[in-house]
Structure formats: C-alpha cells, structure tokens
Amino acid sequence: MILLMPRLVARAKRTAIPEQLRDFALKPRHLSLLALLLYDGPATVKTLAGKLEVASTTVSLMVGDLSRQEILTRCEDEQDRRRTIVSISDRHRDAIEEWLAAGADAWRAVLEPLSPSERRLVIDALRTYERETMKRTRQPD
C-alpha cells in the first residue's frame, strides 16, 4: 500500500487538461474547487472553504482569479443579497466535466461497493496521509 500511494497521486496529476483550459494555468487547488462546484453545484465562498478545509480568503482569491478568466461566475444570492453564489461558467462546463470525469468515475468505482463505515475509513486514511505528508515536507495546506 505504501508503494501504491505515490503512483495513485502521480496518475491523478498526469490527467491531461483539455485544450480549452490549457491557457489558464490551473493548479491542483483549482481542480479541487472546480470538482466541488461541478459535483455539488453552485455554492458560497464560505461553503467552499469549509469543504476544502481552507480559509475563506484563500477560496475568495481563487474564485476572483477564475472569475476574471471567466471560468467561474458570481451572482447575488436571491435569498440573501449579501451573499455571493459561485458557479462554473456554461462556457467551460463541458471541458471541466471532461477533465474531471475519469477521476470521478474511478472514485465512484472504488467507493460505491463500500459500506458507509468503510468509506469513512478510506477517506480518513487519505486525509491522514495528506496531513502527514504535508507536515513532513513542510508544505502549506
């Protein structure tokens, strides 16, 4: 298992970015944000920050950058005009779906047969791996 993890991470990083998105200098952190918006739907910055387990300011900066590039759109929340809802622009949705589909399908194949407690075990193990790797390599979140 220990030898398998680096190969899994390397394989995910080799997923080719679709031609339509190549000029945007997207990073792994953008991949996580885009995946959340694609699969969970539009959300507020605060909600995205909670799910990504990072500060709202970090997400706000990413959203601002991706909005300027017209990858994301921002609009007022109809229920509370003080809040802004973030979503993927229709113009880039198909390319983002294409980019993320293989990984999502693979995770579905891994996790669907598991019971809820087994899924939790896998997710907790991956989070622990990430945390310990960052700690030992002194990489920021």
XYZ file of C-alpha atoms in Angstrom:
141
model
C 0.000 0.000 0.000
C 2.778 2.461 0.839
C 4.267 1.987 -2.635
C 0.849 2.355 -4.239
C 0.027 5.843 -2.904
C 2.707 7.798 -4.832
C 1.634 6.053 -8.047
C -2.002 6.998 -7.433
C -1.109 10.640 -6.827
C 1.194 10.726 -9.861
C -1.505 9.199 -12.080
C -4.031 11.842 -10.995
C -1.550 14.633 -11.736
C -0.967 13.260 -15.249
C -4.610 13.719 -16.238
C -4.382 15.908 -19.305
C -6.011 19.305 -19.100
C -8.428 19.752 -22.023
C -7.214 22.074 -24.779
C -9.865 24.689 -23.940
C -8.433 25.066 -20.390
C -4.674 24.851 -21.037
C -4.019 28.597 -21.208
C -5.490 29.246 -17.742
C -2.531 27.992 -15.631
C -4.805 25.838 -13.470
C -3.217 24.247 -10.396
C -4.239 21.236 -8.261
C -6.018 23.564 -5.818
C -8.193 24.761 -8.701
C -9.004 21.153 -9.559
C -10.461 20.600 -6.075
C -12.514 23.799 -6.229
C -13.823 23.012 -9.704
C -14.670 19.436 -8.696
C -16.749 20.691 -5.763
C -18.639 23.129 -7.942
C -19.159 20.551 -10.662
C -20.434 17.739 -8.451
C -22.046 19.642 -5.562
C -23.324 22.589 -7.591
C -23.104 26.351 -7.015
C -22.048 27.441 -3.529
C -20.904 30.385 -1.443
C -17.235 31.060 -0.786
C -17.762 30.178 2.875
C -19.301 26.795 1.977
C -16.491 26.032 -0.475
C -13.857 26.989 2.113
C -15.432 24.636 4.648
C -15.493 21.724 2.218
C -11.920 22.388 1.061
C -10.785 22.895 4.656
C -9.022 26.178 3.848
C -9.582 29.816 4.803
C -12.360 31.752 3.096
C -9.767 34.283 1.937
C -7.917 31.522 0.060
C -11.095 30.462 -1.737
C -12.028 34.084 -2.373
C -8.681 34.672 -4.101
C -9.097 31.540 -6.246
C -12.672 32.488 -7.146
C -11.570 36.019 -8.042
C -8.802 34.691 -10.283
C -11.032 32.132 -12.006
C -13.838 34.691 -12.374
C -11.525 37.161 -14.119
C -10.647 34.348 -16.536
C -14.395 33.687 -16.994
C -14.084 30.083 -15.770
C -16.368 30.841 -12.816
C -19.313 33.172 -12.478
C -20.503 35.011 -9.393
C -24.037 36.200 -8.759
C -26.081 37.528 -5.854
C -27.935 35.026 -3.713
C -31.647 35.687 -4.302
C -32.414 34.704 -0.670
C -29.721 36.920 0.883
C -28.276 39.653 -1.328
C -25.236 39.988 0.950
C -24.034 36.557 -0.158
C -22.471 35.662 -3.497
C -23.041 32.331 -5.214
C -20.169 30.874 -7.238
C -20.667 28.507 -10.162
C -18.845 27.176 -13.215
C -19.495 29.223 -16.340
C -21.529 27.473 -19.017
C -18.764 28.302 -21.493
C -16.261 25.990 -19.726
C -18.537 23.428 -18.046
C -18.142 20.721 -20.720
C -14.339 20.982 -20.720
C -14.229 20.804 -16.916
C -16.548 17.785 -16.910
C -14.304 16.091 -19.471
C -11.220 16.840 -17.360
C -12.681 15.528 -14.107
C -14.810 12.621 -15.370
C -12.144 9.902 -15.319
C -11.156 10.620 -11.726
C -14.758 10.891 -10.560
C -15.701 7.635 -12.276
C -12.690 5.883 -10.736
C -13.534 7.115 -7.217
C -17.157 6.055 -7.718
C -15.971 2.541 -8.671
C -13.784 2.423 -5.550
C -16.266 3.833 -3.043
C -19.716 2.636 -4.196
C -19.281 -1.016 -3.157
C -18.143 0.028 0.334
C -20.360 0.437 3.359
C -20.594 3.943 4.861
C -18.132 2.980 7.622
C -15.678 1.538 5.084
C -15.929 4.726 3.001
C -15.238 6.792 6.116
C -12.163 4.646 6.837
C -10.784 5.203 3.321
C -11.423 8.952 3.438
C -9.924 9.288 6.927
C -6.848 7.333 5.814
C -6.357 9.600 2.784
C -6.741 12.740 4.916
C -4.213 11.406 7.422
C -1.810 10.596 4.592
C -2.176 14.105 3.188
C -1.739 15.758 6.595
C 1.339 13.701 7.481
C 2.921 14.241 4.072
C 2.433 17.997 4.345
C 3.819 18.007 7.864
C 6.950 16.091 6.883
C 7.570 18.074 3.689
C 6.653 21.371 5.348
C 4.197 22.174 2.573
C 1.357 24.564 3.338
C -2.265 23.489 3.062
